[in-house]
Amino acid sequence: MTVIAQERRGSDFAQLSREIAGAGLMRRRPGRYAVTIGLTGLLFAGAWAAFVLVGNSWWTLAVAALLAVATTQVAFLGHDAGHRQMFRSRRASEIAGLTAGNLATGLSFGWWIDKHNRHHANPNHEDHDPDVGEGVLVWTEKQAAKRTGFGRWMARNQAKLFFPLLTLEGLNLHVSSIKALFGVPMRHRKAEALLLLLHTAGYLSLVFAVLPVGKALAFMAVHQALWGVYMGMSFAPNHKGMPVLTAEDELDFLRKQVLTSRNVLGGRWVDVALGGLNYQVEHHLFPSMPRANLRRAAPIVRAYCAEGGVPYHWTGLVDSYRQALRYMDSVAN
């Protein structure tokens, strides 16, 4: 699906930006982030402490599920650091990102920054957004038409296979992070490599020190699978099923970001569960806006879009997955 080219009106975003800034929503929230970082750190450390205390028991698989939640919440902090939502200085943001990404979760911060910045610059663009590029899944009819044999079968059934495939996303993130060390531009390549090595060595040493081989493998499988599912379920509702842009679409910044994004509503618990990513429209318009301010910015952006005749999309959590899966099924069939 494409969006009909519209007349560029560069002043539209500038006017909205002034309104948002006037409401004080671009100011840092150091106190709020101190609490968020503290609580997330306690959850993460507490999950590992529970792992050690439970010890050689099959109850360790329940701890693995808890740790998957904690790991994703730490990854959300890495996301915020990458957008410099937490700290004004680049150095502090990079230290936080490397700690949350490479050391705590085993995800390359530099690789993610490169990939995520390209996504933000051209969301849902079939040629420029890596999140809709060709891979295991297809996101455009052009991609689906290229598939043959088993790949064609996968495409036709991708909506049914989506959630099972997410169990491999954690492994994919680790592998992609290691591969990126040898090719993707990053500012601190040696530090990233060292921190990824420390993460891997520490993770494996602790797991195999506490559990016998069989339980250790089961623990890691559950932890990594559920982490991948949680990460995928946090990002998929935001753009999947929204218009995919092509080279023919010429949109100004505001429309490019708003028309390709979807908000997911559901109260404070959804805000926490999705790390603020459920306010995807506002996040794409103002990437450096602190997570805690996105909820307050949403009514302003929604009203502004309504006044300007720009479609603004939001839905509930369950319906967001329904829309994404429906799109995945239709584009491949």
CSV table of C-alpha atoms in Angstrom, one decimal:
chain,number,residue,atom,x,y,z
A,1,MET,CA,0.0,0.0,0.0
A,2,THR,CA,1.3,3.5,-0.8
A,3,VAL,CA,0.4,7.0,0.2
A,4,ILE,CA,-0.6,9.5,-2.5
A,5,ALA,CA,2.0,12.3,-2.7
A,6,GLN,CA,0.9,15.4,-1.0
A,7,GLU,CA,2.0,19.0,-1.3
A,8,ARG,CA,4.9,19.8,1.0
A,9,ARG,CA,4.1,22.2,3.8
A,10,GLY,CA,7.4,22.5,5.7
A,11,SER,CA,5.9,24.9,8.2
A,12,ASP,CA,3.5,22.4,9.6
A,13,PHE,CA,6.0,20.6,11.8
A,14,ALA,CA,7.6,23.8,12.9
A,15,GLN,CA,4.3,25.1,14.2
A,16,LEU,CA,3.7,21.9,16.1
A,17,SER,CA,7.2,21.8,17.4
A,18,ARG,CA,6.8,25.3,18.9
A,19,GLU,CA,3.6,24.3,20.6
A,20,ILE,CA,5.2,21.2,22.1
A,21,ALA,CA,8.2,23.2,23.2
A,22,GLY,CA,6.0,25.8,24.7
A,23,ALA,CA,4.3,23.1,26.8
A,24,GLY,CA,7.7,22.2,28.2
A,25,LEU,CA,7.5,18.7,26.9
A,26,MET,CA,11.1,18.6,25.4
A,27,ARG,CA,12.7,19.2,28.8
A,28,ARG,CA,14.7,16.4,30.3
A,29,ARG,CA,13.1,14.5,33.2
A,30,PRO,CA,16.1,13.5,35.4
A,31,GLY,CA,14.1,12.7,38.5
A,32,ARG,CA,11.7,10.5,36.6
A,33,TYR,CA,14.5,8.7,34.8
A,34,ALA,CA,16.4,8.2,38.1
A,35,VAL,CA,13.3,6.4,39.4
A,36,THR,CA,12.9,4.4,36.2
A,37,ILE,CA,16.5,3.4,36.0
A,38,GLY,CA,16.5,2.4,39.7
A,39,LEU,CA,13.4,0.3,39.5
A,40,THR,CA,14.5,-1.4,36.3
A,41,GLY,CA,17.9,-2.1,37.8
A,42,LEU,CA,16.3,-3.6,40.8
A,43,LEU,CA,14.1,-5.8,38.7
A,44,PHE,CA,17.0,-7.0,36.6
A,45,ALA,CA,19.3,-7.6,39.6
A,46,GLY,CA,16.4,-9.2,41.5
A,47,ALA,CA,15.7,-11.6,38.7
A,48,TRP,CA,19.3,-12.8,38.6
A,49,ALA,CA,19.3,-13.0,42.4
A,50,ALA,CA,16.1,-15.2,42.2
A,51,PHE,CA,17.9,-17.3,39.7
A,52,VAL,CA,20.7,-18.0,42.1
A,53,LEU,CA,18.4,-18.6,45.1
A,54,VAL,CA,16.1,-21.0,43.2
A,55,GLY,CA,19.1,-22.9,42.1
A,56,ASN,CA,18.9,-26.4,40.7
A,57,SER,CA,15.2,-26.6,40.2
A,58,TRP,CA,12.8,-26.6,37.3
A,59,TRP,CA,11.2,-23.5,38.9
A,60,THR,CA,14.2,-21.8,37.2
A,61,LEU,CA,12.1,-21.7,34.1
A,62,ALA,CA,9.7,-19.3,35.8
A,63,VAL,CA,12.7,-17.2,36.7
A,64,ALA,CA,13.7,-17.3,33.0
A,65,ALA,CA,10.3,-15.7,32.1
A,66,LEU,CA,10.8,-13.0,34.8
A,67,LEU,CA,14.3,-12.3,33.5
A,68,ALA,CA,13.0,-12.0,29.9
A,69,VAL,CA,10.7,-9.2,31.1
A,70,ALA,CA,13.6,-7.5,33.0
A,71,THR,CA,15.9,-7.8,30.0
A,72,THR,CA,13.4,-6.1,27.8
A,73,GLN,CA,12.9,-3.3,30.2
A,74,VAL,CA,16.6,-2.8,30.3
A,75,ALA,CA,16.6,-2.7,26.5
A,76,PHE,CA,14.0,0.0,26.6
A,77,LEU,CA,16.4,2.1,28.6
A,78,GLY,CA,19.0,1.5,25.9
A,79,HIS,CA,16.5,2.8,23.4
A,80,ASP,CA,15.9,5.9,25.4
A,81,ALA,CA,19.7,6.5,25.8
A,82,GLY,CA,20.1,6.1,22.1
A,83,HIS,CA,17.7,8.9,21.5
A,84,ARG,CA,19.3,11.0,24.2
A,85,GLN,CA,16.1,11.2,26.2
A,86,MET,CA,17.9,10.6,29.5
A,87,PHE,CA,20.9,12.9,29.4
A,88,ARG,CA,21.8,16.0,27.5
A,89,SER,CA,25.5,15.0,27.0
A,90,ARG,CA,26.4,12.5,24.2
A,91,ARG,CA,29.0,10.8,26.5
A,92,ALA,CA,26.5,10.0,29.3
A,93,SER,CA,24.0,8.8,26.7
A,94,GLU,CA,26.6,6.5,25.1
A,95,ILE,CA,27.7,5.1,28.5
A,96,ALA,CA,24.1,4.3,29.4
A,97,GLY,CA,23.4,2.8,26.0
A,98,LEU,CA,26.5,0.6,26.1
A,99,THR,CA,25.8,-0.5,29.6
A,100,ALA,CA,22.1,-1.4,28.9
A,101,GLY,CA,22.8,-2.8,25.5
A,102,ASN,CA,26.1,-4.5,25.2
A,103,LEU,CA,26.8,-5.4,28.8
A,104,ALA,CA,23.4,-6.1,30.3
A,105,THR,CA,21.5,-7.6,27.3
A,106,GLY,CA,24.2,-8.6,24.8
A,107,LEU,CA,22.8,-6.2,22.1
A,108,SER,CA,25.2,-4.0,20.2
A,109,PHE,CA,24.3,-0.4,20.9
A,110,GLY,CA,26.3,0.9,17.9
A,111,TRP,CA,24.6,-1.5,15.5
A,112,TRP,CA,21.2,-0.7,16.9
A,113,ILE,CA,21.8,3.1,16.6
A,114,ASP,CA,22.8,2.7,13.0
A,115,LYS,CA,19.7,0.6,12.2
A,116,HIS,CA,17.3,2.6,14.2
A,117,ASN,CA,18.3,6.0,12.9
A,118,ARG,CA,17.8,4.7,9.4
A,119,HIS,CA,14.3,3.6,10.4
A,120,HIS,CA,13.5,6.9,12.0
A,121,ALA,CA,14.7,8.8,8.9
A,122,ASN,CA,12.4,6.9,6.5
A,123,PRO,CA,9.8,4.9,8.5
A,124,ASN,CA,8.1,2.1,6.5
A,125,HIS,CA,9.9,3.0,3.3
A,126,GLU,CA,10.4,-0.1,1.2
A,127,ASP,CA,13.8,1.1,0.0
A,128,HIS,CA,15.3,2.8,3.0
A,129,ASP,CA,13.8,1.4,6.2
A,130,PRO,CA,15.7,-1.7,7.4
A,131,ASP,CA,12.7,-2.8,9.4
A,132,VAL,CA,10.7,-3.5,6.2
A,133,GLY,CA,13.7,-4.8,4.2
A,134,GLU,CA,13.8,-8.2,2.7
A,135,GLY,CA,14.3,-11.0,5.3
A,136,VAL,CA,12.5,-14.0,6.6
A,137,LEU,CA,9.2,-12.1,6.4
A,138,VAL,CA,7.9,-10.0,3.5
A,139,TRP,CA,6.4,-6.5,4.0
A,140,THR,CA,5.5,-5.6,0.4
A,141,GLU,CA,3.9,-7.3,-2.6
A,142,LYS,CA,7.1,-6.7,-4.5
A,143,GLN,CA,9.0,-8.8,-1.9
A,144,ALA,CA,6.4,-11.5,-1.9
A,145,ALA,CA,6.5,-11.8,-5.7
A,146,LYS,CA,10.2,-12.7,-5.5
A,147,ARG,CA,9.6,-15.7,-3.2
A,148,THR,CA,9.7,-19.2,-4.6
A,149,GLY,CA,9.5,-22.7,-3.2
A,150,PHE,CA,9.8,-22.8,0.6
A,151,GLY,CA,10.2,-19.1,0.8
A,152,ARG,CA,6.9,-18.7,-0.9
A,153,TRP,CA,5.2,-21.1,1.5
A,154,MET,CA,6.8,-19.1,4.4
A,155,ALA,CA,5.4,-15.8,3.0
A,156,ARG,CA,1.9,-17.2,2.5
A,157,ASN,CA,1.9,-18.5,6.1
A,158,GLN,CA,3.8,-15.7,7.8
A,159,ALA,CA,0.9,-14.3,9.8
A,160,LYS,CA,0.5,-17.7,11.4
A,161,LEU,CA,4.2,-18.1,11.9
A,162,PHE,CA,4.9,-14.6,13.2
A,163,PHE,CA,4.7,-15.3,16.9
A,164,PRO,CA,6.5,-18.6,16.8
A,165,LEU,CA,9.3,-16.9,14.7
A,166,LEU,CA,9.6,-14.3,17.4
A,167,THR,CA,11.1,-17.0,19.7
A,168,LEU,CA,14.2,-16.8,17.5
A,169,GLU,CA,14.4,-13.0,17.6
A,170,GLY,CA,16.6,-12.9,20.7
A,171,LEU,CA,19.1,-15.2,19.0
A,172,ASN,CA,18.9,-13.1,15.9
A,173,LEU,CA,19.7,-9.9,17.9
A,174,HIS,CA,22.8,-11.5,19.4
A,175,VAL,CA,24.0,-12.8,16.1
A,176,SER,CA,23.4,-9.5,14.3
A,177,SER,CA,25.2,-7.7,17.1
A,178,ILE,CA,28.3,-9.8,16.7
A,179,LYS,CA,28.3,-9.6,12.9
A,180,ALA,CA,28.0,-5.8,13.2
A,181,LEU,CA,31.3,-5.6,14.9
A,182,PHE,CA,32.9,-6.5,11.6
A,183,GLY,CA,31.0,-4.2,9.3
A,184,VAL,CA,28.6,-1.6,10.7
A,185,PRO,CA,30.0,1.9,11.5
A,186,MET,CA,30.2,2.5,15.2
A,187,ARG,CA,32.0,5.0,17.4
A,188,HIS,CA,33.3,2.6,20.1
A,189,ARG,CA,34.0,-0.7,18.3
A,190,LYS,CA,36.6,-2.0,20.7
A,191,ALA,CA,34.5,-1.2,23.8
A,192,GLU,CA,31.5,-2.8,22.2
A,193,ALA,CA,33.4,-6.0,21.4
A,194,LEU,CA,34.8,-6.1,25.0
A,195,LEU,CA,31.4,-5.5,26.6
A,196,LEU,CA,29.7,-8.1,24.4
A,197,LEU,CA,32.4,-10.6,25.4
A,198,LEU,CA,31.9,-9.8,29.0
A,199,HIS,CA,28.2,-10.2,28.7
A,200,THR,CA,28.5,-13.6,27.0
A,201,ALA,CA,31.2,-14.9,29.4
A,202,GLY,CA,29.3,-13.7,32.4
A,203,TYR,CA,26.0,-15.0,31.3
A,204,LEU,CA,27.2,-18.5,30.4
A,205,SER,CA,29.5,-18.8,33.5
A,206,LEU,CA,26.7,-17.9,35.9
A,207,VAL,CA,24.1,-20.1,34.2
A,208,PHE,CA,26.3,-23.2,34.0
A,209,ALA,CA,27.7,-22.6,37.6
A,210,VAL,CA,24.2,-22.7,39.0
A,211,LEU,CA,22.5,-25.3,36.8
A,212,PRO,CA,23.4,-28.7,35.3
A,213,VAL,CA,23.7,-28.8,31.6
A,214,GLY,CA,20.2,-29.9,30.8
A,215,LYS,CA,18.5,-27.3,33.0
A,216,ALA,CA,21.0,-24.6,31.9
A,217,LEU,CA,20.1,-25.2,28.2
A,218,ALA,CA,16.4,-25.1,29.1
A,219,PHE,CA,16.8,-21.9,31.1
A,220,MET,CA,18.6,-20.1,28.3
A,221,ALA,CA,16.1,-21.3,25.7
A,222,VAL,CA,13.2,-20.0,27.7
A,223,HIS,CA,14.9,-16.7,28.6
A,224,GLN,CA,16.1,-15.9,25.0
A,225,ALA,CA,12.8,-17.1,23.4
A,226,LEU,CA,10.6,-15.0,25.6
A,227,TRP,CA,12.9,-12.0,25.4
A,228,GLY,CA,12.6,-12.2,21.6
A,229,VAL,CA,8.8,-12.5,21.8
A,230,TYR,CA,8.5,-9.5,24.2
A,231,MET,CA,10.8,-7.4,22.0
A,232,GLY,CA,8.9,-8.3,18.9
A,233,MET,CA,5.6,-7.7,20.5
A,234,SER,CA,6.8,-4.2,21.7
A,235,PHE,CA,7.9,-3.0,18.2
A,236,ALA,CA,5.5,-4.8,15.8
A,237,PRO,CA,2.3,-2.8,16.7
A,238,ASN,CA,3.9,0.5,15.9
A,239,HIS,CA,4.3,0.4,12.1
A,240,LYS,CA,3.2,-3.0,10.8
A,241,GLY,CA,0.0,-2.7,8.8
A,242,MET,CA,0.5,1.0,8.3
A,243,PRO,CA,1.2,2.5,4.8
A,244,VAL,CA,4.5,1.4,3.2
A,245,LEU,CA,6.1,4.3,1.3
A,246,THR,CA,7.9,4.1,-2.0
A,247,ALA,CA,10.1,6.3,-4.1
A,248,GLU,CA,6.9,7.9,-5.6
A,249,ASP,CA,5.7,9.2,-2.3
A,250,GLU,CA,6.8,12.8,-1.5
A,251,LEU,CA,5.8,13.7,2.0
A,252,ASP,CA,6.8,16.4,4.4
A,253,PHE,CA,8.4,15.4,7.7
A,254,LEU,CA,5.2,15.5,9.7
A,255,ARG,CA,3.1,13.4,7.3
A,256,LYS,CA,5.9,10.9,6.7
A,257,GLN,CA,6.1,10.2,10.4
A,258,VAL,CA,2.4,10.4,11.4
A,259,LEU,CA,0.9,8.4,8.4
A,260,THR,CA,3.3,5.5,8.9
A,261,SER,CA,2.9,5.2,12.7
A,262,ARG,CA,0.2,3.9,15.0
A,263,ASN,CA,-0.3,4.6,18.7
A,264,VAL,CA,-1.4,1.8,21.1
A,265,LEU,CA,-3.6,2.9,24.0
A,266,GLY,CA,-4.5,1.0,27.1
A,267,GLY,CA,-3.6,2.9,30.2
A,268,ARG,CA,-0.5,3.2,32.3
A,269,TRP,CA,0.2,-0.6,32.3
A,270,VAL,CA,0.6,-0.5,28.5
A,271,ASP,CA,2.9,2.5,28.8
A,272,VAL,CA,5.1,0.5,31.2
A,273,ALA,CA,4.8,-2.8,29.3
A,274,LEU,CA,5.8,-1.2,26.0
A,275,GLY,CA,8.4,1.2,27.4
A,276,GLY,CA,6.6,4.3,26.0
A,277,LEU,CA,6.8,2.9,22.5
A,278,ASN,CA,3.1,2.8,22.3
A,279,TYR,CA,3.1,6.5,21.7
A,280,GLN,CA,4.9,5.9,18.4
A,281,VAL,CA,3.5,8.9,16.6
A,282,GLU,CA,4.8,11.4,19.2
A,283,HIS,CA,8.1,9.4,19.5
A,284,HIS,CA,8.7,9.6,15.8
A,285,LEU,CA,8.0,13.3,15.6
A,286,PHE,CA,10.1,14.1,18.7
A,287,PRO,CA,12.6,11.2,19.2
A,288,SER,CA,14.5,13.0,22.0
A,289,MET,CA,11.3,13.7,24.0
A,290,PRO,CA,11.6,11.9,27.4
A,291,ARG,CA,9.4,8.8,27.6
A,292,ALA,CA,7.3,10.3,30.5
A,293,ASN,CA,6.2,13.2,28.4
A,294,LEU,CA,4.8,11.3,25.4
A,295,ARG,CA,1.5,10.7,27.1
A,296,ARG,CA,1.0,14.4,27.6
A,297,ALA,CA,2.1,15.2,24.1
A,298,ALA,CA,-0.4,12.9,22.5
A,299,PRO,CA,-3.5,15.0,22.9
A,300,ILE,CA,-1.6,18.1,21.5
A,301,VAL,CA,-0.4,16.2,18.4
A,302,ARG,CA,-3.7,14.5,17.8
A,303,ALA,CA,-5.6,17.8,17.9
A,304,TYR,CA,-3.0,19.4,15.7
A,305,CYS,CA,-3.3,16.6,13.1
A,306,ALA,CA,-7.1,16.8,13.2
A,307,GLU,CA,-7.0,20.5,12.5
A,308,GLY,CA,-4.7,20.0,9.6
A,309,GLY,CA,-6.5,17.0,8.2
A,310,VAL,CA,-3.7,14.6,8.8
A,311,PRO,CA,-4.9,11.0,9.7
A,312,TYR,CA,-3.8,10.1,13.1
A,313,HIS,CA,-4.1,6.4,14.0
A,314,TRP,CA,-4.5,4.8,17.4
A,315,THR,CA,-6.0,1.5,18.6
A,316,GLY,CA,-6.0,-1.0,21.5
A,317,LEU,CA,-3.2,-3.4,22.1
A,318,VAL,CA,-5.0,-6.5,20.9
A,319,ASP,CA,-6.4,-4.8,17.8
A,320,SER,CA,-2.9,-3.5,16.9
A,321,TYR,CA,-1.7,-7.1,16.6
A,322,ARG,CA,-4.8,-8.0,14.6
A,323,GLN,CA,-4.2,-5.2,12.1
A,324,ALA,CA,-0.5,-6.1,11.8
A,325,LEU,CA,-1.3,-9.8,11.2
A,326,ARG,CA,-4.1,-9.0,8.8
A,327,TYR,CA,-1.7,-6.9,6.7
A,328,MET,CA,1.0,-9.6,6.8
A,329,ASP,CA,-1.5,-12.1,5.5
A,330,SER,CA,-2.8,-9.8,2.8
A,331,VAL,CA,0.5,-8.6,1.4
A,332,ALA,CA,1.7,-12.2,0.9
A,333,ASN,CA,-1.5,-13.6,-0.6
